[in-house]
Short mmCIF file of C-alpha atoms in Angstrom, two decimals:
data_model
loop_
_atom_site.label_atom_id
_atom_site.label_comp_id
_atom_site.label_asym_id
_atom_site.label_seq_id
_atom_site.Cartn_x
_atom_site.Cartn_y
_atom_site.Cartn_z
CA UNK A 1214 20.54 69.55 -27.74
CA UNK A 1215 21.37 66.53 -29.92
CA UNK A 1216 23.13 67.43 -33.03
CA UNK A 1217 22.35 65.68 -36.35
CA UNK A 1218 26.18 63.92 -35.93
CA UNK A 1219 25.35 62.46 -32.62
CA UNK A 1220 21.74 61.27 -34.07
CA UNK A 1221 23.53 59.22 -36.65
CA UNK A 1222 25.93 57.67 -34.12
CA UNK A 1223 23.26 56.41 -32.10
CA UNK A 1224 21.32 55.21 -34.99
CA UNK A 1225 24.51 53.33 -36.56
CA UNK A 1226 25.17 51.56 -33.16
CA UNK A 1227 21.47 50.19 -32.87
CA UNK A 1228 22.09 49.15 -36.66
CA UNK A 1229 25.14 47.44 -35.58
CA UNK A 1230 24.38 45.81 -32.36
CA UNK A 1231 21.06 44.22 -34.11
CA UNK A 1232 23.43 42.85 -36.73
CA UNK A 1233 25.83 41.70 -33.88
CA UNK A 1234 23.17 39.99 -32.10
CA UNK A 1235 21.71 38.09 -35.12
CA UNK A 1236 25.42 37.06 -35.89
CA UNK A 1237 25.51 35.49 -32.48
CA UNK A 1238 22.22 34.04 -32.69
#
């Protein structure tokens, strides 16, 4: 079972990854 904090962490990770890839390109 995934708790809300873990879900939030995953969401932040994906957001950061998207921003990161945009900055690299």
